[in-house]
Coordinates of N, CA and C in Angstrom, one line a residue:
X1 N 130.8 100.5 72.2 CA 131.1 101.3 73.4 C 132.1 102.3 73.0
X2 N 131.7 103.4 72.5 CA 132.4 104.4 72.4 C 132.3 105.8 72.9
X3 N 133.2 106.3 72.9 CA 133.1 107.7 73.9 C 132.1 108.6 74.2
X4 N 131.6 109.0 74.8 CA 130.0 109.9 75.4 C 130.9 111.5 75.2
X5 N 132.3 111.3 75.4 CA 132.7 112.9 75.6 C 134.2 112.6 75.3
X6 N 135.0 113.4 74.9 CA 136.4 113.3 74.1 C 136.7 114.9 74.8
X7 N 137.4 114.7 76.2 CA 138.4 115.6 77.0 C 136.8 116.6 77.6
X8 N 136.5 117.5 77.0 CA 135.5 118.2 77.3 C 134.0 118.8 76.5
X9 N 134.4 118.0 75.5 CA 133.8 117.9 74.3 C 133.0 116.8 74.0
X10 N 131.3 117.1 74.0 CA 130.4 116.3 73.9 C 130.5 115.3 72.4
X11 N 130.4 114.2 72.2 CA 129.6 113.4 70.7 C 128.3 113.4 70.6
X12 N 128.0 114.7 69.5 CA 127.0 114.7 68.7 C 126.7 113.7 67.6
X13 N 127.7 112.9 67.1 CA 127.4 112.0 66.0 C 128.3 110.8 66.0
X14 N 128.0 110.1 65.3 CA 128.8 108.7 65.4 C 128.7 108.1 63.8
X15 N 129.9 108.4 63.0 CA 129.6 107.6 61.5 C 130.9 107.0 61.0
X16 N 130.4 105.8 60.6 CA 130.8 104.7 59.8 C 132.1 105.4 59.3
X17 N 133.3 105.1 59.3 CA 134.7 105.3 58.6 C 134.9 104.5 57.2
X18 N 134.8 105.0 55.9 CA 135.0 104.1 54.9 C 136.5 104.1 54.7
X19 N 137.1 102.5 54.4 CA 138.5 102.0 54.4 C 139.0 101.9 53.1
X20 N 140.1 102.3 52.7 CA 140.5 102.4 51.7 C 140.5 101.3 50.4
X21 N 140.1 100.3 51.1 CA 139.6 99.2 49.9 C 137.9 99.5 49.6
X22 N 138.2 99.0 48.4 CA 136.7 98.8 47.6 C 136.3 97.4 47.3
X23 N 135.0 96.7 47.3 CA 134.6 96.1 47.0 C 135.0 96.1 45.6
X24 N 135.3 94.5 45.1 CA 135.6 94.6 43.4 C 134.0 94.1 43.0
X25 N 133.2 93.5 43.5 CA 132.0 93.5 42.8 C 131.5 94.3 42.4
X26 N 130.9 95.4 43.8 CA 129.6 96.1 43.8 C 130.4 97.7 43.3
X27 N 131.9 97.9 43.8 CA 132.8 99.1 43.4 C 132.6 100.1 44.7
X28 N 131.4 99.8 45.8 CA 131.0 100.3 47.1 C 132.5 100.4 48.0
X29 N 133.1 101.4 49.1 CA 134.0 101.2 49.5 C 133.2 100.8 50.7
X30 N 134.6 99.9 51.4 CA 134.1 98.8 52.3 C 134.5 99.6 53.5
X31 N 133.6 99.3 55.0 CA 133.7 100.7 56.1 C 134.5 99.4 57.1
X32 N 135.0 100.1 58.1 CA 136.0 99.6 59.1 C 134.2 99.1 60.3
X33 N 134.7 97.9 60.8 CA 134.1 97.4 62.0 C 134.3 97.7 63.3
X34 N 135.2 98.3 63.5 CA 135.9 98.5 65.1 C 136.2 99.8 64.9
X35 N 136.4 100.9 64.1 CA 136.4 102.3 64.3 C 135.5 103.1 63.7
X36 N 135.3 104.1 64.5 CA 134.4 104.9 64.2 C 134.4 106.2 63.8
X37 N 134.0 107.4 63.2 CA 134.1 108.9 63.5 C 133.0 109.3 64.4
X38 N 133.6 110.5 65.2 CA 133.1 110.9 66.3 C 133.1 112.4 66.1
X39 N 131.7 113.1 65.7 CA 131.8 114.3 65.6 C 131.5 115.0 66.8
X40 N 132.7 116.3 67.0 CA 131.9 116.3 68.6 C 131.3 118.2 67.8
X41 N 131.0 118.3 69.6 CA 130.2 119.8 69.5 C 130.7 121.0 69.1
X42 N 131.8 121.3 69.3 CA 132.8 122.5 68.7 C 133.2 122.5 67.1
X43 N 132.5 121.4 66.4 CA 132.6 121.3 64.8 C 133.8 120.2 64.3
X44 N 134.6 119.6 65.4 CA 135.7 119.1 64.6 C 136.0 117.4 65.0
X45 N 136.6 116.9 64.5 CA 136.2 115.2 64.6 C 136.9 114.3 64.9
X46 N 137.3 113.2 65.6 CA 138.0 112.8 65.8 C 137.6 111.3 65.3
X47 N 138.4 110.1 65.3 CA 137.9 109.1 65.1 C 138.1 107.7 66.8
X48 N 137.2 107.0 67.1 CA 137.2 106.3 68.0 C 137.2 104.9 67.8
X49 N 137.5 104.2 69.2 CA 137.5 102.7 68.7 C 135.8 102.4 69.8
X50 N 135.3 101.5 68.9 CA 134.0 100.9 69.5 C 134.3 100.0 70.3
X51 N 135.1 99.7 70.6 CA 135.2 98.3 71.9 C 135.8 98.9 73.1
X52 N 135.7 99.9 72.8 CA 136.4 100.7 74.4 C 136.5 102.7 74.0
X53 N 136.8 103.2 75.2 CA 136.4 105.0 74.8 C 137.9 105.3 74.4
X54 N 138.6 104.6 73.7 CA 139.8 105.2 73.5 C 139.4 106.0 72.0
X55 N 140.1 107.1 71.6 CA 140.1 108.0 71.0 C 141.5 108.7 70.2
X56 N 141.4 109.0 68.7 CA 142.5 109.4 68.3 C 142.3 110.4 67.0
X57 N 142.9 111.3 66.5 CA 143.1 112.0 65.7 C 143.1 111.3 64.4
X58 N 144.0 110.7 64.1 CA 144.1 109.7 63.1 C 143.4 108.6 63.5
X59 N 142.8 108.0 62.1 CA 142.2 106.3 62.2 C 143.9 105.6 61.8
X60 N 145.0 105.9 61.7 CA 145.8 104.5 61.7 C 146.3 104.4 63.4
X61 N 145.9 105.6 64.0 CA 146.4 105.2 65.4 C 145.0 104.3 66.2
X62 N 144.2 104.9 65.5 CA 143.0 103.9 65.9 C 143.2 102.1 65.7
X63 N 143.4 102.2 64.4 CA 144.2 100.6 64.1 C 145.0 100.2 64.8
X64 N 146.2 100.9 65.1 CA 146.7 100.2 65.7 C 146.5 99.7 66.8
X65 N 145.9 100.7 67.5 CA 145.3 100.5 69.3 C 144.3 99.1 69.1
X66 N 144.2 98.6 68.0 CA 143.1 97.5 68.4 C 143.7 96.1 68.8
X67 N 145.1 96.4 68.6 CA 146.5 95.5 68.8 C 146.2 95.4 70.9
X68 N 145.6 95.7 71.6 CA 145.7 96.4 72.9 C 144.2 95.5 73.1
X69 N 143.6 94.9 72.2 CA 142.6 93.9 72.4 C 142.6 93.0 72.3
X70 N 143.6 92.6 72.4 CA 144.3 90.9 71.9 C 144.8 90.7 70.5
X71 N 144.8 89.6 69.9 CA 145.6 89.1 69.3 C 145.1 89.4 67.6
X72 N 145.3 90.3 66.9 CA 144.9 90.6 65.7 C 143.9 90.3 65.4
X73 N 142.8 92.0 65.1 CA 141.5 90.9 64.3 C 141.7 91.5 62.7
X74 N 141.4 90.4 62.5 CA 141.3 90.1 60.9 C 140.1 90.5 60.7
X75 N 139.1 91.0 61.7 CA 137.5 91.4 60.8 C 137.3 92.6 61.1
X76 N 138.6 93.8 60.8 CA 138.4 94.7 60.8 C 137.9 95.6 60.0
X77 N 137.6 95.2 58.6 CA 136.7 95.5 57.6 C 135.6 95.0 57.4
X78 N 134.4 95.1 56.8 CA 133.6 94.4 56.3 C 133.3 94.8 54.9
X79 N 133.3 92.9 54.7 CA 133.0 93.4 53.2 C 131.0 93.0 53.3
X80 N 130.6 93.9 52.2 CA 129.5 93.5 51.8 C 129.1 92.4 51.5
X81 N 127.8 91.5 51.8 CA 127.4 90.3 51.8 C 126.9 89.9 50.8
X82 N 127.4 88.8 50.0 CA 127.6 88.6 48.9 C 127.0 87.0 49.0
X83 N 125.7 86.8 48.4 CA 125.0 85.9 48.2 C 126.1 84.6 47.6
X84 N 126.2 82.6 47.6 CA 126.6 82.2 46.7 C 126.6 81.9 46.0
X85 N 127.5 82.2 44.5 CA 126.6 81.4 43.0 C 126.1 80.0 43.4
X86 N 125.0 79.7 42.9 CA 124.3 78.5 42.9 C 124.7 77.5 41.5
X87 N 124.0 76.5 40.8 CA 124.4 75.9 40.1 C 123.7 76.6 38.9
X88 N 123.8 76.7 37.1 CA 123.1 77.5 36.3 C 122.1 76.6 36.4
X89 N 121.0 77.6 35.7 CA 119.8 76.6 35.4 C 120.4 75.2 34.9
X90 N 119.0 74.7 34.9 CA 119.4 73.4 34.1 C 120.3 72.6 33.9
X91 N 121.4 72.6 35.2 CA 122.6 72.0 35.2 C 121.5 70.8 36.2
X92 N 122.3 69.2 36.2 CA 121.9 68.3 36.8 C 122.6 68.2 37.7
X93 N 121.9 67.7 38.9 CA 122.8 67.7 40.3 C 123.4 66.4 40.1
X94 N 124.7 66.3 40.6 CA 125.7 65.2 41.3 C 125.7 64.7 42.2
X95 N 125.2 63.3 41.8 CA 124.9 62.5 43.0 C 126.2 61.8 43.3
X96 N 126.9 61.1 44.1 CA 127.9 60.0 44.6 C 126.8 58.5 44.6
X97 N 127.3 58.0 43.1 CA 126.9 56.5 43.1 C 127.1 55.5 44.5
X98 N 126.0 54.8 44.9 CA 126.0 53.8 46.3 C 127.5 53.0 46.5
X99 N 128.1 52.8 47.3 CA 129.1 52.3 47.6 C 130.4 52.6 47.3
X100 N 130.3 54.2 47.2 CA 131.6 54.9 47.3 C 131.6 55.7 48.1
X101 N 132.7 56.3 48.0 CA 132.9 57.2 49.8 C 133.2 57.3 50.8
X102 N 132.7 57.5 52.1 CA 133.2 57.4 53.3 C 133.0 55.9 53.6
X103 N 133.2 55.3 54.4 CA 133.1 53.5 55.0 C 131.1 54.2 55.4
X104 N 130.3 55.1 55.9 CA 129.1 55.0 56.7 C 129.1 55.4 55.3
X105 N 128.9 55.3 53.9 CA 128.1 55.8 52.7 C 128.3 54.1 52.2
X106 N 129.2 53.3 52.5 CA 129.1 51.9 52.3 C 128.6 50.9 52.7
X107 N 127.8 51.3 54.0 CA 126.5 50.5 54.5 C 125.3 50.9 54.0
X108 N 124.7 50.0 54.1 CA 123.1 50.0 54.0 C 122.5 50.0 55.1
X109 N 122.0 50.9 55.7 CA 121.0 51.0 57.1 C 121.5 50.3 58.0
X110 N 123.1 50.7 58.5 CA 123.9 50.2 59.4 C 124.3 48.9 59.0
X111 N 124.1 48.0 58.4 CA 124.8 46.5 58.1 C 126.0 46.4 57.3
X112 N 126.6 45.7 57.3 CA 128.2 45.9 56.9 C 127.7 45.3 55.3
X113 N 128.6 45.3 53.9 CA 128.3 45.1 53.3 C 129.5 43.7 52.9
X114 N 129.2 42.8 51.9 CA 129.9 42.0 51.7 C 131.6 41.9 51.8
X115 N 132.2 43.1 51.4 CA 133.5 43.2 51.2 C 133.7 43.7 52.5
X116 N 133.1 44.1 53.6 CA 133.9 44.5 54.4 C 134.4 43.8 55.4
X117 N 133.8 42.3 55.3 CA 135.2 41.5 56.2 C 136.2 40.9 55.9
X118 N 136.1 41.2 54.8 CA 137.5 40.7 53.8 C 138.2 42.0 53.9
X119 N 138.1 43.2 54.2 CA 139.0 44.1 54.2 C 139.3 44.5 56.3
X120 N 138.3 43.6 56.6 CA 138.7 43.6 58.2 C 139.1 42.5 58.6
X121 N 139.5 41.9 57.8 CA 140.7 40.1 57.6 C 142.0 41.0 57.5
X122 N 142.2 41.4 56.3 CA 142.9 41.8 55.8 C 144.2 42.8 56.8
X123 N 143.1 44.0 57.3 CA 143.6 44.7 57.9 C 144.0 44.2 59.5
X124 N 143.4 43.3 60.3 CA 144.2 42.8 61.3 C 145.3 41.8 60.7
X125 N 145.2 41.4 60.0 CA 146.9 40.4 59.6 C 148.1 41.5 58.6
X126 N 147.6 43.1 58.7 CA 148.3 43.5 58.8 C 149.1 44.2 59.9
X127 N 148.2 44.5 60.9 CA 148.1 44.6 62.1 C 149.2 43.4 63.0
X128 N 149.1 42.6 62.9 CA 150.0 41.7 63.5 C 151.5 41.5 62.6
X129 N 151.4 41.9 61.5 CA 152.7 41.6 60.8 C 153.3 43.3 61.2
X130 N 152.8 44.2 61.7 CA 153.3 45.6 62.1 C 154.0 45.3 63.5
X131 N 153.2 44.7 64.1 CA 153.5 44.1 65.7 C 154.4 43.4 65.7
X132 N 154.6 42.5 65.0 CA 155.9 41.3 64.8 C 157.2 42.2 64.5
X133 N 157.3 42.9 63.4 CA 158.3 43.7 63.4 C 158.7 44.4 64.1
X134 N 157.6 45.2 65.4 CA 157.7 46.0 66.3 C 158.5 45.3 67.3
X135 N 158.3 43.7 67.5 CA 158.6 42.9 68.5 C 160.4 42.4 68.5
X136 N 160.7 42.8 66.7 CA 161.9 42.4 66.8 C 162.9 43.1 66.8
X137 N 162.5 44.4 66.3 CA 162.9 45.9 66.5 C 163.4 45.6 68.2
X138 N 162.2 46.0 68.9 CA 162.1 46.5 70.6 C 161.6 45.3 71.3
X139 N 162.8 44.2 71.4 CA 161.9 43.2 72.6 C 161.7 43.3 73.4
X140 N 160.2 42.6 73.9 CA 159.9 43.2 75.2 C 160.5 42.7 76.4

């Protein structure tokens, strides 16, 4: 949503503002998200913010006015979209051997596995020796 008209002066054009960083991959400079240039009809240009018709001479007054939309956006650049490396060829995938992991990678098709009532023994008679101390700390 940016300005139809800047004081008395129609927008003829609307282009992309490139920002002073560069992409280190591609070496492309990277263009601002939220500001715009605004060419109007008498030949001369101003730059705008797309989330509202506010308008300025300079793009760092444009920046800053984005302060006036809430709370910092951090996606006021874009960087170009950059696919992610995958694995090289012929590398072998990694699996996590059976019975390591999370406690639900340690069942078998929801059934508990042998060791785990011995570590749910374990763990309530720790549970009560936490309690007992709690009891003699803070009696109730």
């Amino acid at each position: 949503m940016t300005a139809a008209y800047v004081g008395a002066r129609e927008v003829l054009a609307v282009e992309d503002v490139p920002s002073r960083w560069v992409d280190k991959d591609t070496g492309t400079p990277r263009v601002y998200r939220t500001i715009v240039r605004l060419l109007l009809d008498d030949g001369s240009e101003v730059y705008g913010c797309t989330k509202c018709t506010y308008t300025a001479e300079k793009v760092t007054s444009v920046a800053s006015h984005q302060r006036a939309h809430g709370p910092r956006d951090t996606s006021t650049v874009v960087a170009p979209t950059r696919k992610k490396p995958g694995p090289a060829a012929g590398t072998p995938k990694i699996t996590q051997r059976p019975g390591a992991g999370t406690p639900a990678d340690r069942t078998i098709q929801g059934r508990p596995t042998p060791g785990d009532r011995q570590r749910a023994v374990k763990a309530e008679a720790a549970l009560y020796r936490i309690r007992d101390l709690i009891d003699e700390v803070l009696p109730r």
